[in-house]
Amino acid sequence: SAAPVFTPALTPQEGARAASALFREAFDAEPDGVWCAPGRVNIIGEHTDYNGGLALPIALPHRAYLALRRREDRTVRLVSSLTPQSIDTLDLDVIGPKGTPGEVRHWNAYIAGVAWALERDGLGPLSGFDAALVSCVPLGGGLSSSAALESATAVALDDVDALGLAGPAEAPDDAGRARLVTSCVRAENEVAGAPTGGMDQSASLRCRAGHALELDCRTGEVEQVPFDLSAAGLALLVIDTKAEHSLVDGQYGARRAACEKAARMLGVDLLADIAPDDLETHLSRLAEPAGPTGHGEAEADADELVKRTRHVVTEIDRTRRLVALLRDSRPLAGPKLEEVGALMNASHDSLRDDYECSCPELDMAVAAARKAGAHGARMTGGGFGGSAIALVDADSADAVARAVVVAYAEADFTAPAFLNAIPSAPAGRLS
Ligand code: ADP
Ligand code: MG
């Protein structure tokens, strides 16, 4: 069967050159500079962000590149390499949230929306700008191509409008970047209308090369966790299943609603407030029949809340344990590597069985990768499609990818795509 197809990352030089060329073509002028921001992949800690828990993303070498030039008026003109013939023109005095007359169409929302949100967050008024976008983050693959657009815009506007928040990529100002994250989340939630937590934007703006980002989603506090895969002879294989399942948006909302309901019934603000040692006590309280006995609907509902709560509380605990493992001074090999892999595996099984947000393509990618020798494999991102990750020996990445390709072909699934997730630098200016 066919060889695995890897999606290469543009080098920063290639990205800068391509974005600048598109800018010149579209606007017949030189950009002030090129800024870029990475997509992300989450190692562990899934569906924990909106429950106030922990997540552990890394920044990808796959990035969005934005060539941008400040304007003296309030006009915004945007072009993407995906549609190089069409230049969209917007007005910062007109744009607004989704559902209002100033609603911003399609991908423009992720860029112009950031300008709107920065102003809403008290950082304006900003000047208008022209911008050209080239991105090698796969779209809709669960790798946060959307947050890459927002974060690239945030660091670009921070720079040309002299907000002084981001600092350079080599010496980032983390507190300032946390403020930019807030505005990017606001853009995604209010202007693009996607109800996501802050993990994606935090990863894109606050990760460091060679590290994973321990993100406390309740406080917004972060810690850098050493995660130098190549030094350990390892690779993190991302498997883009190419699967798209309908009802994704509804399912995401339903999961959030179930978590809120469970927290309310248990008298906690957020499910992250439940200590792992107290989990069983809390679960038996959720399982108590509240309504009339033998009411099938209430029982099904109780069962659902038990499973969702069990996933969230155990997932936060697994994340804590994986972080502790990465922090200890032993090399990432032997029993330590086995433990890391086992935590990733347990995360997948919990997402599949308790959170019920996996799908046949994700389950198959994970099973095939494990069988082909991955130390651990799991779905990553929101689920119902998107991507899986496998922690593998660097020299067996290709064999594991092949095994997934073969399994997909046998099942008659669309061929997957792969990428090599090297923990990379955060958003910043290039030239
Ligand atoms: P994900 O963030 O997981 O990739 P989303 O649905 O959140 O998926 O974001 C994908 C959207 O981001 C696309 O539908 C498109 O609107 C926008 N987008 C990402 N990259 C580009 C690009 N290079 N050009 C135009 N739009 C893009
Ligand atoms: Mg997204």
CSV table of C-alpha atoms and ligand atoms in Angstrom, one decimal:
chain,number,residue,atom,x,y,z
A,1,SER,CA,0.0,0.0,0.0
A,2,ALA,CA,1.0,3.7,-0.3
A,3,ALA,CA,3.8,5.2,1.8
A,4,PRO,CA,2.8,7.5,4.6
A,5,VAL,CA,2.5,11.2,3.6
A,6,PHE,CA,4.2,13.6,6.0
A,7,THR,CA,3.1,17.3,6.0
A,8,PRO,CA,6.3,19.2,6.1
A,9,ALA,CA,6.7,22.4,8.1
A,10,LEU,CA,7.9,25.5,6.1
A,11,THR,CA,11.2,26.7,7.5
A,12,PRO,CA,10.9,30.3,9.0
A,13,GLN,CA,12.8,31.5,5.9
A,14,GLU,CA,10.4,29.8,3.5
A,15,GLY,CA,7.4,31.1,5.4
A,16,ALA,CA,8.7,34.6,5.6
A,17,ARG,CA,9.5,34.6,1.9
A,18,ALA,CA,6.2,33.2,0.9
A,19,ALA,CA,4.1,35.6,3.0
A,20,SER,CA,6.2,38.6,1.8
A,21,ALA,CA,5.8,37.5,-1.8
A,22,LEU,CA,2.0,37.2,-1.4
A,23,PHE,CA,1.9,40.6,0.3
A,24,ARG,CA,3.8,42.3,-2.6
A,25,GLU,CA,1.6,40.6,-5.1
A,26,ALA,CA,-1.7,41.6,-3.3
A,27,PHE,CA,-0.8,45.1,-2.1
A,28,ASP,CA,2.0,46.2,-4.4
A,29,ALA,CA,4.1,47.3,-1.4
A,30,GLU,CA,6.7,46.0,1.1
A,31,PRO,CA,5.4,44.7,4.5
A,32,ASP,CA,6.7,46.2,7.7
A,33,GLY,CA,7.7,42.7,8.7
A,34,VAL,CA,6.6,39.0,9.0
A,35,TRP,CA,5.3,37.5,12.2
A,36,CYS,CA,4.5,33.8,12.8
A,37,ALA,CA,2.7,31.6,15.3
A,38,PRO,CA,2.6,27.9,15.7
A,39,GLY,CA,-0.2,25.4,15.7
A,40,ARG,CA,-0.2,23.1,18.8
A,41,VAL,CA,-0.7,19.6,19.9
A,42,ASN,CA,-1.7,18.5,23.3
A,43,ILE,CA,0.3,15.7,25.0
A,44,ILE,CA,-2.3,15.0,27.7
A,45,GLY,CA,-5.0,16.9,29.6
A,46,GLU,CA,-8.0,16.7,27.2
A,47,HIS,CA,-11.4,18.4,27.9
A,48,THR,CA,-9.8,19.7,31.1
A,49,ASP,CA,-9.5,23.4,30.1
A,50,TYR,CA,-13.1,24.4,30.7
A,51,ASN,CA,-13.1,22.4,33.9
A,52,GLY,CA,-10.3,24.4,35.4
A,53,GLY,CA,-7.8,21.6,35.1
A,54,LEU,CA,-4.4,21.1,33.6
A,55,ALA,CA,-3.3,20.7,29.9
A,56,LEU,CA,0.2,20.0,28.5
A,57,PRO,CA,0.5,21.3,24.9
A,58,ILE,CA,3.6,21.8,22.8
A,59,ALA,CA,4.0,24.3,19.9
A,60,LEU,CA,4.5,22.7,16.5
A,61,PRO,CA,7.1,23.6,13.9
A,62,HIS,CA,4.0,24.1,11.6
A,63,ARG,CA,3.2,27.8,11.7
A,64,ALA,CA,1.1,30.6,10.3
A,65,TYR,CA,3.1,33.3,8.7
A,66,LEU,CA,1.7,36.8,8.5
A,67,ALA,CA,3.3,39.6,6.4
A,68,LEU,CA,1.8,42.8,7.7
A,69,ARG,CA,2.0,46.6,7.1
A,70,ARG,CA,0.4,49.2,9.3
A,71,ARG,CA,-1.9,51.7,7.7
A,72,GLU,CA,-2.7,55.3,8.7
A,73,ASP,CA,-6.4,54.7,8.6
A,74,ARG,CA,-8.9,52.2,10.1
A,75,THR,CA,-9.1,49.9,7.0
A,76,VAL,CA,-8.0,46.2,7.2
A,77,ARG,CA,-7.2,44.3,4.0
A,78,LEU,CA,-6.6,40.6,4.1
A,79,VAL,CA,-5.4,37.9,1.7
A,80,SER,CA,-4.6,34.2,2.2
A,81,SER,CA,-2.5,32.0,0.0
A,82,LEU,CA,-5.5,29.7,-0.1
A,83,THR,CA,-7.4,32.3,-2.1
A,84,PRO,CA,-4.7,34.6,-3.4
A,85,GLN,CA,-7.0,36.3,-6.0
A,86,SER,CA,-9.5,37.6,-3.4
A,87,ILE,CA,-8.6,40.5,-1.1
A,88,ASP,CA,-11.1,41.2,1.7
A,89,THR,CA,-11.6,44.7,2.9
A,90,LEU,CA,-12.9,45.5,6.4
A,91,ASP,CA,-13.2,48.5,8.6
A,92,LEU,CA,-12.1,48.5,12.3
A,93,ASP,CA,-15.0,51.0,13.1
A,94,VAL,CA,-17.6,48.6,11.7
A,95,ILE,CA,-16.5,45.0,12.7
A,96,GLY,CA,-18.2,43.4,15.6
A,97,PRO,CA,-19.2,40.0,17.2
A,98,LYS,CA,-21.0,37.2,15.4
A,99,GLY,CA,-24.7,37.9,15.1
A,100,THR,CA,-24.3,41.7,14.9
A,101,PRO,CA,-24.3,43.9,11.7
A,102,GLY,CA,-20.5,44.1,12.0
A,103,GLU,CA,-20.2,40.3,11.8
A,104,VAL,CA,-16.9,39.2,10.1
A,105,ARG,CA,-16.9,36.5,7.5
A,106,HIS,CA,-15.0,33.2,7.5
A,107,TRP,CA,-11.3,33.2,8.3
A,108,ASN,CA,-11.2,37.0,8.4
A,109,ALA,CA,-12.7,36.7,11.9
A,110,TYR,CA,-9.5,35.1,13.3
A,111,ILE,CA,-7.5,38.1,12.2
A,112,ALA,CA,-9.7,41.2,12.2
A,113,GLY,CA,-11.3,39.7,15.3
A,114,VAL,CA,-8.1,40.0,17.2
A,115,ALA,CA,-7.9,43.7,16.5
A,116,TRP,CA,-11.5,44.1,17.6
A,117,ALA,CA,-10.8,42.1,20.8
A,118,LEU,CA,-7.6,44.0,21.6
A,119,GLU,CA,-9.5,47.3,21.4
A,120,ARG,CA,-12.3,45.8,23.5
A,121,ASP,CA,-9.7,44.8,26.1
A,122,GLY,CA,-8.6,48.4,26.4
A,123,LEU,CA,-5.5,48.3,24.2
A,124,GLY,CA,-6.8,50.4,21.4
A,125,PRO,CA,-7.3,52.4,19.3
A,126,LEU,CA,-5.3,50.4,16.8
A,127,SER,CA,-4.4,51.5,13.3
A,128,GLY,CA,-5.7,49.6,10.2
A,129,PHE,CA,-3.4,47.2,8.4
A,130,ASP,CA,-2.8,45.1,5.3
A,131,ALA,CA,-1.9,41.5,5.9
A,132,ALA,CA,-1.0,38.4,3.8
A,133,LEU,CA,-1.3,34.9,5.3
A,134,VAL,CA,0.5,31.7,4.5
A,135,SER,CA,0.1,28.8,6.8
A,136,CYS,CA,1.3,25.2,6.9
A,137,VAL,CA,-0.8,24.2,9.9
A,138,PRO,CA,-3.3,21.7,8.6
A,139,LEU,CA,-6.8,23.2,8.6
A,140,GLY,CA,-9.4,21.6,10.8
A,141,GLY,CA,-7.1,18.8,11.9
A,142,GLY,CA,-7.4,19.6,15.6
A,143,LEU,CA,-3.9,21.3,15.5
A,144,SER,CA,-5.3,24.8,16.0
A,145,SER,CA,-4.7,26.4,12.7
A,146,SER,CA,-7.2,29.0,14.0
A,147,ALA,CA,-5.2,29.9,17.1
A,148,ALA,CA,-2.1,30.2,14.9
A,149,LEU,CA,-3.9,32.9,12.9
A,150,GLU,CA,-5.0,34.8,16.0
A,151,SER,CA,-1.6,34.6,17.7
A,152,ALA,CA,0.3,35.7,14.6
A,153,THR,CA,-2.0,38.7,14.4
A,154,ALA,CA,-1.6,39.4,18.1
A,155,VAL,CA,2.2,39.6,18.0
A,156,ALA,CA,2.1,41.6,14.8
A,157,LEU,CA,-0.3,44.2,16.1
A,158,ASP,CA,1.5,44.2,19.4
A,159,ASP,CA,4.6,45.2,17.4
A,160,VAL,CA,3.3,47.7,14.9
A,161,ASP,CA,1.0,49.4,17.4
A,162,ALA,CA,3.7,49.4,20.0
A,163,LEU,CA,1.6,47.7,22.7
A,164,GLY,CA,4.8,46.3,24.3
A,165,LEU,CA,3.2,43.1,25.5
A,166,ALA,CA,4.8,40.2,23.6
A,167,GLY,CA,8.6,40.7,23.8
A,168,PRO,CA,10.7,38.9,21.2
A,169,ALA,CA,10.3,35.1,20.6
A,170,GLU,CA,13.8,34.5,22.1
A,171,ALA,CA,12.9,36.4,25.3
A,172,PRO,CA,9.2,36.4,25.5
A,173,ASP,CA,7.3,38.5,28.1
A,174,ASP,CA,5.0,35.8,29.5
A,175,ALA,CA,2.7,38.1,31.5
A,176,GLY,CA,2.2,40.3,28.4
A,177,ARG,CA,1.5,37.3,26.3
A,178,ALA,CA,-1.1,36.1,28.8
A,179,ARG,CA,-2.9,39.3,28.1
A,180,LEU,CA,-2.7,38.7,24.3
A,181,VAL,CA,-4.1,35.2,24.9
A,182,THR,CA,-7.2,36.8,26.5
A,183,SER,CA,-7.9,38.9,23.5
A,184,CYS,CA,-7.3,36.0,21.1
A,185,VAL,CA,-9.7,33.8,23.0
A,186,ARG,CA,-12.2,36.7,22.9
A,187,ALA,CA,-11.8,36.9,19.1
A,188,GLU,CA,-12.4,33.2,18.7
A,189,ASN,CA,-15.4,33.1,21.1
A,190,GLU,CA,-17.1,36.3,20.1
A,191,VAL,CA,-16.1,37.2,16.6
A,192,ALA,CA,-15.6,33.7,15.1
A,193,GLY,CA,-18.3,32.3,17.4
A,194,ALA,CA,-16.3,29.2,18.4
A,195,PRO,CA,-16.8,28.4,22.1
A,196,THR,CA,-13.3,27.1,22.9
A,197,GLY,CA,-11.2,27.4,26.0
A,198,GLY,CA,-7.8,29.1,26.2
A,199,MET,CA,-5.4,26.2,25.6
A,200,ASP,CA,-4.8,26.7,21.9
A,201,GLN,CA,-3.9,30.4,22.2
A,202,SER,CA,-1.8,29.8,25.3
A,203,ALA,CA,0.2,27.2,23.5
A,204,SER,CA,0.8,29.3,20.5
A,205,LEU,CA,1.9,32.4,22.5
A,206,ARG,CA,3.5,30.9,25.6
A,207,CYS,CA,5.3,27.6,24.7
A,208,ARG,CA,9.1,27.4,24.5
A,209,ALA,CA,11.2,25.3,22.1
A,210,GLY,CA,12.2,21.9,23.7
A,211,HIS,CA,9.5,22.2,26.3
A,212,ALA,CA,5.9,21.3,26.9
A,213,LEU,CA,3.6,23.9,28.6
A,214,GLU,CA,2.0,22.9,31.8
A,215,LEU,CA,-1.1,25.1,31.7
A,216,ASP,CA,-3.3,25.6,34.7
A,217,CYS,CA,-6.5,26.6,33.0
A,218,ARG,CA,-8.1,28.0,36.1
A,219,THR,CA,-5.5,30.5,36.9
A,220,GLY,CA,-3.8,30.9,33.5
A,221,GLU,CA,-0.5,30.1,35.2
A,222,VAL,CA,2.1,28.2,33.1
A,223,GLU,CA,5.3,26.2,33.8
A,224,GLN,CA,7.8,25.1,31.2
A,225,VAL,CA,8.4,21.4,31.4
A,226,PRO,CA,11.5,19.9,29.7
A,227,PHE,CA,10.4,17.8,26.7
A,228,ASP,CA,13.4,17.3,24.5
A,229,LEU,CA,12.3,14.4,22.4
A,230,SER,CA,15.3,14.2,20.0
A,231,ALA,CA,17.8,14.1,22.9
A,232,ALA,CA,15.9,11.0,24.1
A,233,GLY,CA,15.9,9.4,20.7
A,234,LEU,CA,12.1,9.8,20.5
A,235,ALA,CA,9.6,11.4,18.2
A,236,LEU,CA,6.0,12.5,18.5
A,237,LEU,CA,4.1,11.3,15.5
A,238,VAL,CA,0.9,13.2,14.8
A,239,ILE,CA,-1.7,11.3,12.8
A,240,ASP,CA,-4.3,13.5,11.1
A,241,THR,CA,-7.2,11.1,10.6
A,242,LYS,CA,-8.9,13.4,8.0
A,243,ALA,CA,-12.1,12.2,9.6
A,244,GLU,CA,-14.9,14.8,9.9
A,245,HIS,CA,-18.0,13.8,11.9
A,246,SER,CA,-21.1,15.9,11.9
A,247,LEU,CA,-22.6,17.1,15.2
A,248,VAL,CA,-19.1,18.0,16.5
A,249,ASP,CA,-20.2,21.4,17.7
A,250,GLY,CA,-23.3,20.1,19.4
A,251,GLN,CA,-21.3,17.4,21.1
A,252,TYR,CA,-18.7,19.8,22.5
A,253,GLY,CA,-21.5,21.9,24.0
A,254,ALA,CA,-23.2,18.9,25.4
A,255,ARG,CA,-19.9,17.8,27.1
A,256,ARG,CA,-19.4,21.3,28.6
A,257,ALA,CA,-23.0,21.4,29.8
A,258,ALA,CA,-22.7,17.9,31.4
A,259,CYS,CA,-19.6,19.0,33.3
A,260,GLU,CA,-21.3,22.2,34.5
A,261,LYS,CA,-24.3,20.2,35.7
A,262,ALA,CA,-22.2,17.7,37.5
A,263,ALA,CA,-20.2,20.4,39.2
A,264,ARG,CA,-23.4,22.1,40.3
A,265,MET,CA,-24.9,18.9,41.7
A,266,LEU,CA,-21.6,18.3,43.6
A,267,GLY,CA,-21.5,21.8,45.0
A,268,VAL,CA,-18.1,22.6,43.4
A,269,ASP,CA,-17.2,25.6,41.1
A,270,LEU,CA,-15.3,23.4,38.7
A,271,LEU,CA,-14.7,19.7,38.4
A,272,ALA,CA,-11.0,20.4,38.9
A,273,ASP,CA,-12.0,21.1,42.6
A,274,ILE,CA,-12.5,17.4,43.1
A,275,ALA,CA,-9.5,15.6,44.6
A,276,PRO,CA,-8.7,12.2,43.0
A,277,ASP,CA,-9.0,10.6,46.4
A,278,ASP,CA,-12.6,11.9,46.8
A,279,LEU,CA,-13.7,10.8,43.3
A,280,GLU,CA,-15.5,7.7,44.3
A,281,THR,CA,-17.5,9.5,46.9
A,282,HIS,CA,-18.5,12.1,44.4
A,283,LEU,CA,-19.4,9.6,41.8
A,284,SER,CA,-21.7,7.7,44.1
A,285,ARG,CA,-23.5,11.0,44.9
A,286,LEU,CA,-24.0,11.6,41.2
A,287,ALA,CA,-25.3,8.1,40.7
A,288,GLU,CA,-27.9,8.4,43.5
A,289,PRO,CA,-31.3,8.4,41.8
A,290,ALA,CA,-32.7,11.9,42.3
A,291,GLY,CA,-36.0,11.6,40.7
A,292,PRO,CA,-38.7,9.0,41.0
A,293,THR,CA,-37.2,5.5,41.1
A,294,GLY,CA,-37.0,3.5,37.9
A,295,HIS,CA,-37.1,6.6,35.8
A,296,GLY,CA,-34.9,5.4,32.9
A,297,GLU,CA,-34.1,8.9,31.6
A,298,ALA,CA,-32.8,10.1,35.0
A,299,GLU,CA,-30.7,6.9,35.3
A,300,ALA,CA,-29.2,7.4,31.8
A,301,ASP,CA,-28.5,11.0,32.8
A,302,ALA,CA,-26.8,10.0,36.1
A,303,ASP,CA,-24.7,7.5,34.2
A,304,GLU,CA,-23.6,10.1,31.8
A,305,LEU,CA,-22.6,12.6,34.5
A,306,VAL,CA,-20.6,9.9,36.4
A,307,LYS,CA,-18.6,9.0,33.3
A,308,ARG,CA,-17.9,12.6,32.3
A,309,THR,CA,-16.8,13.5,35.8
A,310,ARG,CA,-14.6,10.4,36.1
A,311,HIS,CA,-12.8,11.3,32.8
A,312,VAL,CA,-12.2,14.9,33.9
A,313,VAL,CA,-10.9,14.1,37.4
A,314,THR,CA,-8.7,11.2,36.3
A,315,GLU,CA,-7.4,13.1,33.3
A,316,ILE,CA,-6.2,16.0,35.5
A,317,ASP,CA,-4.5,13.5,37.7
A,318,ARG,CA,-2.8,11.8,34.8
A,319,THR,CA,-1.6,15.1,33.5
A,320,ARG,CA,-0.2,16.0,36.9
A,321,ARG,CA,1.6,12.6,37.0
A,322,LEU,CA,3.0,12.9,33.5
A,323,VAL,CA,4.4,16.4,34.3
A,324,ALA,CA,6.0,15.0,37.5
A,325,LEU,CA,7.6,12.2,35.4
A,326,LEU,CA,9.0,14.7,32.8
A,327,ARG,CA,10.4,16.9,35.6
A,328,ASP,CA,12.3,14.1,37.3
A,329,SER,CA,16.0,14.0,36.3
A,330,ARG,CA,16.0,10.5,34.9
A,331,PRO,CA,16.3,10.2,31.1
A,332,LEU,CA,13.1,9.6,29.2
A,333,ALA,CA,13.7,5.8,28.7
A,334,GLY,CA,13.1,2.5,30.4
A,335,PRO,CA,10.4,2.3,33.1
A,336,LYS,CA,9.9,6.1,33.0
A,337,LEU,CA,9.1,6.0,29.3
A,338,GLU,CA,6.8,3.1,29.9
A,339,GLU,CA,4.9,5.1,32.6
A,340,VAL,CA,4.6,8.1,30.3
A,341,GLY,CA,3.2,5.8,27.6
A,342,ALA,CA,0.8,4.1,29.9
A,343,LEU,CA,-0.6,7.5,31.0
A,344,MET,CA,-1.2,8.5,27.4
A,345,ASN,CA,-2.9,5.2,26.7
A,346,ALA,CA,-5.1,5.6,29.8
A,347,SER,CA,-6.0,9.1,28.6
A,348,HIS,CA,-7.2,7.7,25.3
A,349,ASP,CA,-9.2,4.9,26.9
A,350,SER,CA,-10.9,7.4,29.2
A,351,LEU,CA,-11.8,9.7,26.3
A,352,ARG,CA,-13.2,6.8,24.3
A,353,ASP,CA,-15.1,5.1,27.1
A,354,ASP,CA,-16.0,7.8,29.6
A,355,TYR,CA,-16.0,11.0,27.6
A,356,GLU,CA,-17.2,9.2,24.5
A,357,CYS,CA,-15.6,11.7,22.2
A,358,SER,CA,-13.4,9.4,20.1
A,359,CYS,CA,-14.4,7.8,16.7
A,360,PRO,CA,-13.5,4.7,14.8
A,361,GLU,CA,-10.7,6.5,12.8
A,362,LEU,CA,-9.1,7.7,16.1
A,363,ASP,CA,-9.4,4.4,17.8
A,364,MET,CA,-7.9,2.6,14.8
A,365,ALA,CA,-4.9,5.0,14.6
A,366,VAL,CA,-4.2,4.5,18.3
A,367,ALA,CA,-4.6,0.7,18.2
A,368,ALA,CA,-2.4,0.4,15.1
A,369,ALA,CA,0.3,2.7,16.5
A,370,ARG,CA,0.4,0.8,19.8
A,371,LYS,CA,0.6,-2.6,18.0
A,372,ALA,CA,3.5,-1.2,15.8
A,373,GLY,CA,5.5,-0.4,18.9
A,374,ALA,CA,4.5,3.1,20.0
A,375,HIS,CA,5.2,3.7,23.7
A,376,GLY,CA,1.9,5.4,24.1
A,377,ALA,CA,-0.8,6.7,21.8
A,378,ARG,CA,-4.0,8.7,22.2
A,379,MET,CA,-6.4,11.0,20.5
A,380,THR,CA,-5.6,14.7,20.9
A,381,GLY,CA,-7.9,17.7,20.8
A,382,GLY,CA,-11.6,17.8,21.1
A,383,GLY,CA,-12.3,14.5,19.4
A,384,PHE,CA,-14.9,13.1,16.9
A,385,GLY,CA,-12.1,13.3,14.3
A,386,GLY,CA,-9.0,15.4,14.1
A,387,SER,CA,-5.7,14.0,15.1
A,388,ALA,CA,-4.1,11.3,17.3
A,389,ILE,CA,-0.5,11.3,18.6
A,390,ALA,CA,1.9,8.4,19.2
A,391,LEU,CA,5.2,8.6,21.2
A,392,VAL,CA,7.6,6.5,19.3
A,393,ASP,CA,11.3,5.7,18.9
A,394,ALA,CA,12.6,8.2,16.4
A,395,ASP,CA,13.8,5.4,14.1
A,396,SER,CA,10.5,3.7,14.1
A,397,ALA,CA,8.3,6.7,13.3
A,398,ASP,CA,8.1,5.6,9.7
A,399,ALA,CA,7.1,2.0,10.5
A,400,VAL,CA,4.4,3.1,12.9
A,401,ALA,CA,3.0,5.5,10.3
A,402,ARG,CA,3.1,2.7,7.7
A,403,ALA,CA,1.1,0.4,10.1
A,404,VAL,CA,-1.6,3.1,10.4
A,405,VAL,CA,-1.7,3.5,6.6
A,406,VAL,CA,-2.2,-0.2,6.2
A,407,ALA,CA,-4.9,-0.4,8.9
A,408,TYR,CA,-6.8,2.5,7.3
A,409,ALA,CA,-6.6,1.0,3.9
A,410,GLU,CA,-8.0,-2.3,5.2
A,411,ALA,CA,-10.8,-0.5,6.8
A,412,ASP,CA,-11.5,1.6,3.7
A,413,PHE,CA,-10.9,4.8,5.6
A,414,THR,CA,-9.6,7.9,3.9
A,415,ALA,CA,-5.8,7.9,3.9
A,416,PRO,CA,-4.4,9.7,7.0
A,417,ALA,CA,-1.6,12.3,6.9
A,418,PHE,CA,1.3,12.6,9.4
A,419,LEU,CA,3.5,15.2,10.8
A,420,ASN,CA,6.5,15.2,13.1
A,421,ALA,CA,5.8,17.2,16.2
A,422,ILE,CA,9.0,18.8,17.4
A,423,PRO,CA,8.4,21.1,20.5
A,424,SER,CA,9.0,24.5,18.9
A,425,ALA,CA,9.2,28.2,19.6
A,426,PRO,CA,6.2,30.5,20.3
A,427,ALA,CA,4.8,33.2,18.2
A,428,GLY,CA,7.1,36.1,17.3
A,429,ARG,CA,8.6,38.4,14.8
A,430,LEU,CA,10.7,36.9,12.0
A,431,SER,CA,12.0,39.8,9.9
B,1,ADP,P1,-8.4,24.0,13.7
B,1,ADP,O1,-8.1,25.2,14.6
B,1,ADP,O2,-8.4,22.7,14.6
B,1,ADP,O3,-7.5,23.9,12.6
B,1,ADP,P2,-10.8,25.4,13.3
B,1,ADP,O4,-12.1,25.1,12.7
B,1,ADP,O5,-10.8,26.0,14.6
B,1,ADP,O6,-9.9,24.1,13.2
B,1,ADP,O7,-10.1,26.5,12.3
B,1,ADP,C1,-10.0,26.3,11.0
B,1,ADP,C2,-10.3,27.5,10.2
B,1,ADP,O8,-9.2,28.5,10.3
B,1,ADP,C3,-10.5,27.4,8.8
B,1,ADP,O9,-11.9,27.0,8.5
B,1,ADP,C4,-10.3,28.8,8.3
B,1,ADP,O10,-11.4,29.6,8.5
B,1,ADP,C5,-9.2,29.3,9.2
B,1,ADP,N1,-7.8,29.1,8.6
B,1,ADP,C6,-6.8,28.4,9.1
B,1,ADP,N2,-5.7,28.5,8.3
B,1,ADP,C7,-6.1,29.3,7.2
B,1,ADP,C8,-5.4,29.8,6.1
B,1,ADP,N3,-4.1,29.5,5.8
B,1,ADP,N4,-6.1,30.6,5.2
B,1,ADP,C9,-7.4,30.9,5.5
B,1,ADP,N5,-8.1,30.4,6.5
B,1,ADP,C10,-7.4,29.7,7.4
B,2,MG,MG,-9.4,25.9,16.1
